[in-house]
JSON list of C-alpha atoms in Angstrom, two decimals:
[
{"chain": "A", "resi": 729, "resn": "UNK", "atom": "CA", "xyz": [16.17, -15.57, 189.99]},
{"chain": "A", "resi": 730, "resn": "UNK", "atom": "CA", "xyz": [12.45, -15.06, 189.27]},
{"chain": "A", "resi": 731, "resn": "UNK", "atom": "CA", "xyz": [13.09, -11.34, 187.69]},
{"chain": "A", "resi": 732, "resn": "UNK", "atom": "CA", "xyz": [15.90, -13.24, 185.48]},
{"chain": "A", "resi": 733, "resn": "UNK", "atom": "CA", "xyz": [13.13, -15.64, 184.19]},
{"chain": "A", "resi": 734, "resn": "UNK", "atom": "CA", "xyz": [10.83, -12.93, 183.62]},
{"chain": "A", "resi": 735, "resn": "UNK", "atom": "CA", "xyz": [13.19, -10.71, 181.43]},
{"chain": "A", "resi": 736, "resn": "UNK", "atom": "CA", "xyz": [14.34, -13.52, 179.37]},
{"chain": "A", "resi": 737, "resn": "UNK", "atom": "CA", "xyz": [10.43, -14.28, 178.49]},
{"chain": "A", "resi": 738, "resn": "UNK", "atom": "CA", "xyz": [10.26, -10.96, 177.88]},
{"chain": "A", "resi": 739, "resn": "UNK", "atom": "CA", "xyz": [13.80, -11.10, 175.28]},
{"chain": "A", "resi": 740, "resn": "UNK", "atom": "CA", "xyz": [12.08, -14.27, 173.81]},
{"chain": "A", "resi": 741, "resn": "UNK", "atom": "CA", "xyz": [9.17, -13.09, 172.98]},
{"chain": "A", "resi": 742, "resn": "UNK", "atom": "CA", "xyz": [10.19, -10.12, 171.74]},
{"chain": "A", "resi": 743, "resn": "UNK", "atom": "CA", "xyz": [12.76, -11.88, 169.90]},
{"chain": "A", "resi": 744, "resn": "UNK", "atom": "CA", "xyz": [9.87, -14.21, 168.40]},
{"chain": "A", "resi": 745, "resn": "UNK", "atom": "CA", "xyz": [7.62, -11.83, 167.68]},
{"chain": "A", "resi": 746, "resn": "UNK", "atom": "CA", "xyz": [10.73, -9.45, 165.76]},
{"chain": "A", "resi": 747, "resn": "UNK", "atom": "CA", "xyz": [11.46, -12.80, 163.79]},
{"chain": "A", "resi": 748, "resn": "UNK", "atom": "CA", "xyz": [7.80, -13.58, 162.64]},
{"chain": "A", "resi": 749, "resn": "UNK", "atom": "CA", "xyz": [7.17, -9.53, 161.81]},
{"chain": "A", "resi": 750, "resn": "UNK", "atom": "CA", "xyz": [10.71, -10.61, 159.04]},
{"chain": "A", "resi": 751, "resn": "UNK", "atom": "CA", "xyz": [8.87, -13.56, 158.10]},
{"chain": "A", "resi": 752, "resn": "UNK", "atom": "CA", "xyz": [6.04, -12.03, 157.53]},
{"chain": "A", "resi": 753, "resn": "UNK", "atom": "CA", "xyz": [7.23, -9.96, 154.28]},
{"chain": "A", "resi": 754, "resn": "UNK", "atom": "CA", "xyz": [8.30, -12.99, 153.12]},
{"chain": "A", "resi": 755, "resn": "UNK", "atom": "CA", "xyz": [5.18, -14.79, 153.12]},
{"chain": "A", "resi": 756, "resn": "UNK", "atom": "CA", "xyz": [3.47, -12.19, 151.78]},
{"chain": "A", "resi": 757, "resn": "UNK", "atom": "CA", "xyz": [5.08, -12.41, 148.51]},
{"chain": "A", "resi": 758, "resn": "UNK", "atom": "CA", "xyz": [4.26, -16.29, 148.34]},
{"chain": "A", "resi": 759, "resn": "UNK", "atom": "CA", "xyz": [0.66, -15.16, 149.05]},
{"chain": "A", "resi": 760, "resn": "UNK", "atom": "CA", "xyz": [0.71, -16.66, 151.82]},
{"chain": "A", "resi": 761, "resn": "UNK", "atom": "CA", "xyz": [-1.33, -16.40, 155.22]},
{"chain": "A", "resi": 762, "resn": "UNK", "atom": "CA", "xyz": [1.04, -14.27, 157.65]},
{"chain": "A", "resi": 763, "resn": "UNK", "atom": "CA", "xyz": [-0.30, -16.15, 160.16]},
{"chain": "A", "resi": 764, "resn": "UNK", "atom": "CA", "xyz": [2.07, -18.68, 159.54]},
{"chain": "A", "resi": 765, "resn": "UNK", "atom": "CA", "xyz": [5.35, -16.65, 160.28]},
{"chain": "A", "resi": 766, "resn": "UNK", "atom": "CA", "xyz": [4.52, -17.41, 164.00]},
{"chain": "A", "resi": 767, "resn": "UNK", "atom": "CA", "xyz": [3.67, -20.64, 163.83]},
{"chain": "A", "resi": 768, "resn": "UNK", "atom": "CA", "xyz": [7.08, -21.38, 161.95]},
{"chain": "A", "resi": 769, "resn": "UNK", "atom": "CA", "xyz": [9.10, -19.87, 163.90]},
{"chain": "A", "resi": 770, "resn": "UNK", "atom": "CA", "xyz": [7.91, -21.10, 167.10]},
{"chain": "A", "resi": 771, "resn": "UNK", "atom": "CA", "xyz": [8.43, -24.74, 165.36]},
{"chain": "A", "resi": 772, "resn": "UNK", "atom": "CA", "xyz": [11.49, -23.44, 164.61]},
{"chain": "A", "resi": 773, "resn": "UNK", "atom": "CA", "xyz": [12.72, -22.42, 168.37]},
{"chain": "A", "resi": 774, "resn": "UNK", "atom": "CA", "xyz": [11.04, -26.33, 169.61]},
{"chain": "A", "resi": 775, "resn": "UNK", "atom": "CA", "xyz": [13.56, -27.92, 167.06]},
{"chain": "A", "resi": 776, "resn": "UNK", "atom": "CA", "xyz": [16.34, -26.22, 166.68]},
{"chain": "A", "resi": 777, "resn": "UNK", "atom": "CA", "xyz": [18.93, -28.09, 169.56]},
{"chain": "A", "resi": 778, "resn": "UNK", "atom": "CA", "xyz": [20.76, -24.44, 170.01]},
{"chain": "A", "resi": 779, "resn": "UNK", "atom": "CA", "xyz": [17.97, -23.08, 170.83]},
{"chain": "A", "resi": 780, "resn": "UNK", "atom": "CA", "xyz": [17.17, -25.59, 174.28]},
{"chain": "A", "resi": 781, "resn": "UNK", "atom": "CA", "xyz": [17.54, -22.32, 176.59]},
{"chain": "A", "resi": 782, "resn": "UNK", "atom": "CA", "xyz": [14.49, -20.85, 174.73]},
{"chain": "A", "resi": 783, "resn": "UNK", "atom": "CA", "xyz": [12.99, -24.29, 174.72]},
{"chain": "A", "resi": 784, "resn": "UNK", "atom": "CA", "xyz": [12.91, -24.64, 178.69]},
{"chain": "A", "resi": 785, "resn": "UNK", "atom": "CA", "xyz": [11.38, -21.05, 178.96]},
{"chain": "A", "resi": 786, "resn": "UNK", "atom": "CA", "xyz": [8.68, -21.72, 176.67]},
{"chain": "A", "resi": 787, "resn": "UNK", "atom": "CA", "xyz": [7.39, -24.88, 178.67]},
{"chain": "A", "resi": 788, "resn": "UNK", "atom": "CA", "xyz": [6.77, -22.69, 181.78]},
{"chain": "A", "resi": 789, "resn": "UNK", "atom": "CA", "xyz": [3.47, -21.56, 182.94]},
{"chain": "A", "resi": 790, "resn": "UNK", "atom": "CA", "xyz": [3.93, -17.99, 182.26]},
{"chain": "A", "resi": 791, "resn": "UNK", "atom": "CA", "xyz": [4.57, -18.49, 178.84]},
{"chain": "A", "resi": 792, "resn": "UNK", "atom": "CA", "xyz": [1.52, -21.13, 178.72]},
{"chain": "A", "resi": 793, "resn": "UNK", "atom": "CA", "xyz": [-0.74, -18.26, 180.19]},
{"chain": "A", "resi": 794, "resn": "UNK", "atom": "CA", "xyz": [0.67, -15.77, 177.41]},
{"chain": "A", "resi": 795, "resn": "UNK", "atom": "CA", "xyz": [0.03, -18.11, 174.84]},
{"chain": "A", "resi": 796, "resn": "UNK", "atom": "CA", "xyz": [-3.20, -18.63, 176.13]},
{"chain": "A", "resi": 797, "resn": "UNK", "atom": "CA", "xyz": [-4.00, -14.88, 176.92]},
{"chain": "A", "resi": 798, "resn": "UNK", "atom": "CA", "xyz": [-3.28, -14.37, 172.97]},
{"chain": "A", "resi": 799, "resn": "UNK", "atom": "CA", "xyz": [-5.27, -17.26, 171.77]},
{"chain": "A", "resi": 800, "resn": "UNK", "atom": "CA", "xyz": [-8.49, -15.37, 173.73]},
{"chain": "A", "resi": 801, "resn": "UNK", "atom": "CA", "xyz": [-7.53, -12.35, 172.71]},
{"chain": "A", "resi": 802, "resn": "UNK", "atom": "CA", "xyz": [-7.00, -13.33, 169.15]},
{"chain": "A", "resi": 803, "resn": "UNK", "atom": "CA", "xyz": [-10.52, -15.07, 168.89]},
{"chain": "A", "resi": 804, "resn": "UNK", "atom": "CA", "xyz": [-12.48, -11.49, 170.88]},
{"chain": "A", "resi": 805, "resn": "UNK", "atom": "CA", "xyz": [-10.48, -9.68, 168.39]},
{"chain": "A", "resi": 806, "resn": "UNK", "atom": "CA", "xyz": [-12.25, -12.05, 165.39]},
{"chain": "A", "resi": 807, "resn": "UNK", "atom": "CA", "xyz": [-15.37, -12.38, 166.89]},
{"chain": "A", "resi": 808, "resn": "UNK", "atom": "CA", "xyz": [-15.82, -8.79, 166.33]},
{"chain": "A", "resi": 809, "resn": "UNK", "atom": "CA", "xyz": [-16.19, -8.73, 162.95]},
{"chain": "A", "resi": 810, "resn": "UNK", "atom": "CA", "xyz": [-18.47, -11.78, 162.61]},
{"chain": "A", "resi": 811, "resn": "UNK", "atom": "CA", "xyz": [-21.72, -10.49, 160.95]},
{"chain": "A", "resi": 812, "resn": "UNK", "atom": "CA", "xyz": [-24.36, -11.82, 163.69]},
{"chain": "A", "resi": 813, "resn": "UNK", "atom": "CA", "xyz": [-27.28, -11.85, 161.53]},
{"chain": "A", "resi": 814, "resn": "UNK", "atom": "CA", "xyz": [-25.55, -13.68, 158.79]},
{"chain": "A", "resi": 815, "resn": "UNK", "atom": "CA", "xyz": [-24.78, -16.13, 161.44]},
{"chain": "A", "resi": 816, "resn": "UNK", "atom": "CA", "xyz": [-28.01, -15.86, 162.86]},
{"chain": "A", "resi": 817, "resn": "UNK", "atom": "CA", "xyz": [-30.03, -16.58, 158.87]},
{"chain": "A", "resi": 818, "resn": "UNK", "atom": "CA", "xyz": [-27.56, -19.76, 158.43]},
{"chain": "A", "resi": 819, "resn": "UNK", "atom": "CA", "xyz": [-28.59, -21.35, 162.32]},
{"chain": "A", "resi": 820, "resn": "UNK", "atom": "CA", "xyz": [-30.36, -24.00, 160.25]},
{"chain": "A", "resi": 821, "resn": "UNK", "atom": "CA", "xyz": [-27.04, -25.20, 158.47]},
{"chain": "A", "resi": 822, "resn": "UNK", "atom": "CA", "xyz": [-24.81, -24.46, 160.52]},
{"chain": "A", "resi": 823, "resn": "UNK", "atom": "CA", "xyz": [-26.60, -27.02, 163.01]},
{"chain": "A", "resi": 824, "resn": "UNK", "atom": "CA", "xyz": [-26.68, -29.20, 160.62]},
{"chain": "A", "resi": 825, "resn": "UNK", "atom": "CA", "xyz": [-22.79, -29.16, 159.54]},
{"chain": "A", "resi": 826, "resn": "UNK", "atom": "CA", "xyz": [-22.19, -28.89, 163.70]},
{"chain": "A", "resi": 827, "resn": "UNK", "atom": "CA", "xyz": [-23.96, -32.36, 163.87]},
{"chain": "A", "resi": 828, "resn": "UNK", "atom": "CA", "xyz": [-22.25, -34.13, 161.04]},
{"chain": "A", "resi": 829, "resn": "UNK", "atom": "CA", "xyz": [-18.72, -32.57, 161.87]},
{"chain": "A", "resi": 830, "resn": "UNK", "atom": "CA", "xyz": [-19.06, -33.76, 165.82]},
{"chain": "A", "resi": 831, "resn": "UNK", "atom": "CA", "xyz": [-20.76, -37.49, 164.55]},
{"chain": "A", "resi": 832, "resn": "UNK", "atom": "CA", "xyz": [-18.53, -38.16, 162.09]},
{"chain": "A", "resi": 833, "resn": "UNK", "atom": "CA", "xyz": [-15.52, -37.29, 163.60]},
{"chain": "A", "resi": 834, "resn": "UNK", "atom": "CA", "xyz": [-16.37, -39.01, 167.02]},
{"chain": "A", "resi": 835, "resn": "UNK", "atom": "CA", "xyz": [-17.43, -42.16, 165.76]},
{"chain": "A", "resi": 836, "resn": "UNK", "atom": "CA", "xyz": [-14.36, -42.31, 163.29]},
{"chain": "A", "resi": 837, "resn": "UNK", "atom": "CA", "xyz": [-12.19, -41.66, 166.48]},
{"chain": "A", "resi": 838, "resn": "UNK", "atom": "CA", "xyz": [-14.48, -43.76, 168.48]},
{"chain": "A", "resi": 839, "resn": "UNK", "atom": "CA", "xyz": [-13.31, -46.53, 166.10]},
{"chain": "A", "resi": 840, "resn": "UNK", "atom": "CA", "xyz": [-9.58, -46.24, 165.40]},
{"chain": "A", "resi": 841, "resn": "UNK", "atom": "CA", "xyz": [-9.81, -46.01, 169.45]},
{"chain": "A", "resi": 842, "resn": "UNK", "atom": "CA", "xyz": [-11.61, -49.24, 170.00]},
{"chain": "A", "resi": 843, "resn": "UNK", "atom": "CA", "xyz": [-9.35, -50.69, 167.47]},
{"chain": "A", "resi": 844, "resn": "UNK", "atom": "CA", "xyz": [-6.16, -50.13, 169.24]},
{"chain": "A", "resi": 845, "resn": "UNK", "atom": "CA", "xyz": [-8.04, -51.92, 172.44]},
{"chain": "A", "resi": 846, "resn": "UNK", "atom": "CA", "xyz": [-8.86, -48.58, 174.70]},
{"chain": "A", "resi": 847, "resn": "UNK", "atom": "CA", "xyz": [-12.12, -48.94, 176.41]},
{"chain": "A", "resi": 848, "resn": "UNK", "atom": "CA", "xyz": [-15.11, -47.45, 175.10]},
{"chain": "A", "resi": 849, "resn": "UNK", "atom": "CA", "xyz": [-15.84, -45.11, 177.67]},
{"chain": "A", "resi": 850, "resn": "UNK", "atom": "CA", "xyz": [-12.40, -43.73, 177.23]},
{"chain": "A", "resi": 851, "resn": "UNK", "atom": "CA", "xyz": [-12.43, -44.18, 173.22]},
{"chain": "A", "resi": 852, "resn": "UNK", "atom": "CA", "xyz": [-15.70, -41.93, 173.25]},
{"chain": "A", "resi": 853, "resn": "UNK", "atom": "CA", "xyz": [-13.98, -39.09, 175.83]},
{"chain": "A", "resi": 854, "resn": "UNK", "atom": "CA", "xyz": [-11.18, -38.41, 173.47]},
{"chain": "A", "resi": 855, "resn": "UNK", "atom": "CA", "xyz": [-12.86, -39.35, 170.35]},
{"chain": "A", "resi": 856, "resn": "UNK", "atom": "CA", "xyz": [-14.75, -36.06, 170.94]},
{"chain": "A", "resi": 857, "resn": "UNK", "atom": "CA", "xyz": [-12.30, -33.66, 172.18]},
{"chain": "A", "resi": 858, "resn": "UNK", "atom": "CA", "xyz": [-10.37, -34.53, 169.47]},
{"chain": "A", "resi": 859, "resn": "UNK", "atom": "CA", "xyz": [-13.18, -33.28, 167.24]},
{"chain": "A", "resi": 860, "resn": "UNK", "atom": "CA", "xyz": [-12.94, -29.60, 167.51]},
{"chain": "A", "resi": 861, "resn": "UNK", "atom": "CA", "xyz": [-12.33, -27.33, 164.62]},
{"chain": "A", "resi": 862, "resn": "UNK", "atom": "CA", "xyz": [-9.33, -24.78, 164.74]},
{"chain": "A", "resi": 863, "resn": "UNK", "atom": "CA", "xyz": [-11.35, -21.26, 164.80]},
{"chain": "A", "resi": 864, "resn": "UNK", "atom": "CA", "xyz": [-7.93, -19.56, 165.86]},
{"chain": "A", "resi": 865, "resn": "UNK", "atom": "CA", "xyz": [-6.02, -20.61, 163.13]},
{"chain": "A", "resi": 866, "resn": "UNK", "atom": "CA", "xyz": [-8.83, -20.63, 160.29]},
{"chain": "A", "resi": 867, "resn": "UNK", "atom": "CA", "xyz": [-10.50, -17.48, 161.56]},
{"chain": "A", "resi": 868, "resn": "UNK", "atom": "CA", "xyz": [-7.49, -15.22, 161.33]},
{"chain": "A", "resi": 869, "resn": "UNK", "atom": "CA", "xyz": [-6.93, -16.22, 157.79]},
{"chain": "A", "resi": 870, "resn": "UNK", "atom": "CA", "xyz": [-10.29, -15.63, 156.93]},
{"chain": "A", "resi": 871, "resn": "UNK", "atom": "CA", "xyz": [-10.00, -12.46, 158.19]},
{"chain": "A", "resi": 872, "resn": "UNK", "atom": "CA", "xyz": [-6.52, -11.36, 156.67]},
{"chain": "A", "resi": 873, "resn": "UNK", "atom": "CA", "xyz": [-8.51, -12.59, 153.48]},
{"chain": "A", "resi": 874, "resn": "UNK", "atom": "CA", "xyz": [-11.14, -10.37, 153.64]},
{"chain": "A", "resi": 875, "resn": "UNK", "atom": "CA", "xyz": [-14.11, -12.72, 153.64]},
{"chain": "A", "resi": 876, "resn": "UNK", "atom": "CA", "xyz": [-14.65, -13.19, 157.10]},
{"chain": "A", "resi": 877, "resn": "UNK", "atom": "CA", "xyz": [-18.13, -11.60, 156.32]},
{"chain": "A", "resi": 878, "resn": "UNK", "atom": "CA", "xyz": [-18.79, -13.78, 153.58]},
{"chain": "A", "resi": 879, "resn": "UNK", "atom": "CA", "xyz": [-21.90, -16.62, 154.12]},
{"chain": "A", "resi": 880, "resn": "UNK", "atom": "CA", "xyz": [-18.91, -19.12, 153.02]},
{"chain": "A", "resi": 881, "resn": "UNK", "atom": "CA", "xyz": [-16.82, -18.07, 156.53]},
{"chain": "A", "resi": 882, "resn": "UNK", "atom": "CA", "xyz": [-19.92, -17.99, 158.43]},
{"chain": "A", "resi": 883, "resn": "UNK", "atom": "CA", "xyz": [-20.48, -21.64, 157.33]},
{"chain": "A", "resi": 884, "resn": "UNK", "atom": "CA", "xyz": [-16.96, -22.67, 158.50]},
{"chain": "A", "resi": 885, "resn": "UNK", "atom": "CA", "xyz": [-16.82, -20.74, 161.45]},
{"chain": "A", "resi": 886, "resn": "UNK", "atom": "CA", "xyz": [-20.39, -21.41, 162.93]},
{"chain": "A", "resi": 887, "resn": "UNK", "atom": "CA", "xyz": [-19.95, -24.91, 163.26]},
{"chain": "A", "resi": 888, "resn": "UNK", "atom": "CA", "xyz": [-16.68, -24.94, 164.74]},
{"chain": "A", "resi": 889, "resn": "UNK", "atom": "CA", "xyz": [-18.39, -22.60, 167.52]},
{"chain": "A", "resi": 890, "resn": "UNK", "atom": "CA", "xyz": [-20.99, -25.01, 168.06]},
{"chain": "A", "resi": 891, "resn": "UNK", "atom": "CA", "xyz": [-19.14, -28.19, 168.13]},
{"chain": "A", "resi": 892, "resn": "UNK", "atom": "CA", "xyz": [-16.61, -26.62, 170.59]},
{"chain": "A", "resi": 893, "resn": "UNK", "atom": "CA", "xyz": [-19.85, -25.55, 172.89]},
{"chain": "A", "resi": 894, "resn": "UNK", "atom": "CA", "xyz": [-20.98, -29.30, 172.36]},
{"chain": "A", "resi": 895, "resn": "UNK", "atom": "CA", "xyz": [-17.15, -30.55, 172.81]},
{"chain": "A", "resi": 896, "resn": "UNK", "atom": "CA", "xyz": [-17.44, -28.78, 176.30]},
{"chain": "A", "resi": 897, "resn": "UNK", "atom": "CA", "xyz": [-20.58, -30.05, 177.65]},
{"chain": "A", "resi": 898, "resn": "UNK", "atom": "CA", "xyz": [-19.93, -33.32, 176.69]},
{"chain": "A", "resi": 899, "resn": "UNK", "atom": "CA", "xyz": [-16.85, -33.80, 178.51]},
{"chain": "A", "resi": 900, "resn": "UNK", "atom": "CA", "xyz": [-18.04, -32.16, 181.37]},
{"chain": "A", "resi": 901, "resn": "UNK", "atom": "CA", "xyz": [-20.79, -34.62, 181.30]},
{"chain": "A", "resi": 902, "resn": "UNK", "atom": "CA", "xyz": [-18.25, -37.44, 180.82]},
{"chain": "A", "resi": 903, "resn": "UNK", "atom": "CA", "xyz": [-16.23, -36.46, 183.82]},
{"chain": "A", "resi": 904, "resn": "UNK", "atom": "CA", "xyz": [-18.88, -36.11, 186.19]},
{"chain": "A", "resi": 905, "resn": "UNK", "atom": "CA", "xyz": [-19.55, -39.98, 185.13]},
{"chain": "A", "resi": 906, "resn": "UNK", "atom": "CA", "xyz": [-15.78, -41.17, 185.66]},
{"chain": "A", "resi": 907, "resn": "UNK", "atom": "CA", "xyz": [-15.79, -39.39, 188.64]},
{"chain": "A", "resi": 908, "resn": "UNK", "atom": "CA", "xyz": [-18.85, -40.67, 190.02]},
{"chain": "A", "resi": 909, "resn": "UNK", "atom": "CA", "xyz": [-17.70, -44.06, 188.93]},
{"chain": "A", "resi": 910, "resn": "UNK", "atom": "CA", "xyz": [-18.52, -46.73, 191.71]},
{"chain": "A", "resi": 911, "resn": "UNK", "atom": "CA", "xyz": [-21.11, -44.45, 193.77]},
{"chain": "A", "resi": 912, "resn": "UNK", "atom": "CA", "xyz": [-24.72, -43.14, 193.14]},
{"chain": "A", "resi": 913, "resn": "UNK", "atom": "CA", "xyz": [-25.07, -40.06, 191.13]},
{"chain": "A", "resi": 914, "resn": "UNK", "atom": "CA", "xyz": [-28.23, -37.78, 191.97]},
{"chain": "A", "resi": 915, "resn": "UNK", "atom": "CA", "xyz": [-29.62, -37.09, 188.69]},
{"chain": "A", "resi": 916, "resn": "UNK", "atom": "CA", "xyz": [-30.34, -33.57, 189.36]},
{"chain": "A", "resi": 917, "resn": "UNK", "atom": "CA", "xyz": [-26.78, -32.76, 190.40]},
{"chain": "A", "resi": 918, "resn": "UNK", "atom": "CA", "xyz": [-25.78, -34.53, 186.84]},
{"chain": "A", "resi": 919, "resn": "UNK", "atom": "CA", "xyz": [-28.19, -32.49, 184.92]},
{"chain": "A", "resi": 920, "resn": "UNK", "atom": "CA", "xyz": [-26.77, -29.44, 187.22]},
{"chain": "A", "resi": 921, "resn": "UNK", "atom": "CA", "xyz": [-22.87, -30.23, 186.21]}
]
């Protein structure tokens, strides 16, 4: 049963990937991103109701650590061609953009939260891990534009690398609080976590 499961991942995907290579002449004459072709057609496969079989397979955990395998892979593949000492001359601003994205967007969420009657502790947590920029679908583009080397794409990719550095310390830091809820926390193993 397990080898069946594994072979029709295997047709899907290759299936998928067959479908968004198609796509992708046809988004090329729109001048569009081809980066798109897969994300239509796996909307396509969630919402077509034919299509359930492929539906159930693509909720499993193989296909979630495939999906997640490319994401990583995608973003190595991008961060080679990032010009580090463009990146590097533009620390100043992109600080500063990494600062206003993560405030502003936290205390908007932080808001709408609190206004639909969620705690604040809670409305805070998700208000900033809803705050992340999307480097794997912006950075590709870039890329398959040819400016990925520009001071423009280090400006919008910098911060999202920052924020998402930020995004991860700061829930970190808010889970070692929920979890220590109700007991004394030893302020050297919260600086530590």
């Amino acid at each position: 049963m397990q080898d069946q499961y594994f072979v029709f991942l295997l047709i899907l995907l290759a299936l998928m990937l067959f479908i968004s290579y198609l796509l992708h002449f046809g988004l090329d004459r729109l001048r569009m991103p081809s980066l798109l072709a897969p994300l239509l057609v796996g909307f396509i496969f969630q919402s077509v109701p034919f299509l359930s079989p492929f539906t159930g397979v693509a909720s499993g955990e193989a296909y979630y650590l495939l999906a997640q395998l490319g994401i990583v892979f995608l973003l190595f593949l991008v961060g080679l061609r990032l010009d580090v000492k463009k990146l590097r001359s533009l620390s100043t601003y992109i600080a500063m953009l990494s600062i206003f994205n993560l405030a502003f967007s936290s205390i908007l969420g932080f808001l709408i939260l609190s206004s639909f009657g969620y705690p604040p502790l809670i409305s805070a947590l998700i208000s900033t891990a809803l705050a992340t920029v999307a480097e794997t679908t912006i950075a590709p583009i870039l890329d398959e534009l040819g400016v990925i080397r520009t001071k423009v794409a280090s400006l919008i990719l910098g911060p999202g690398v920052v924020d998402d550095v930020a995004e991860v310390m700061i829930a970190s830091l808010a889970s070692l609080i929920v979890g220590a809820e109700g007991t004394t926390v030893d302020p050297v193993f919260l600086a530590l976590g």
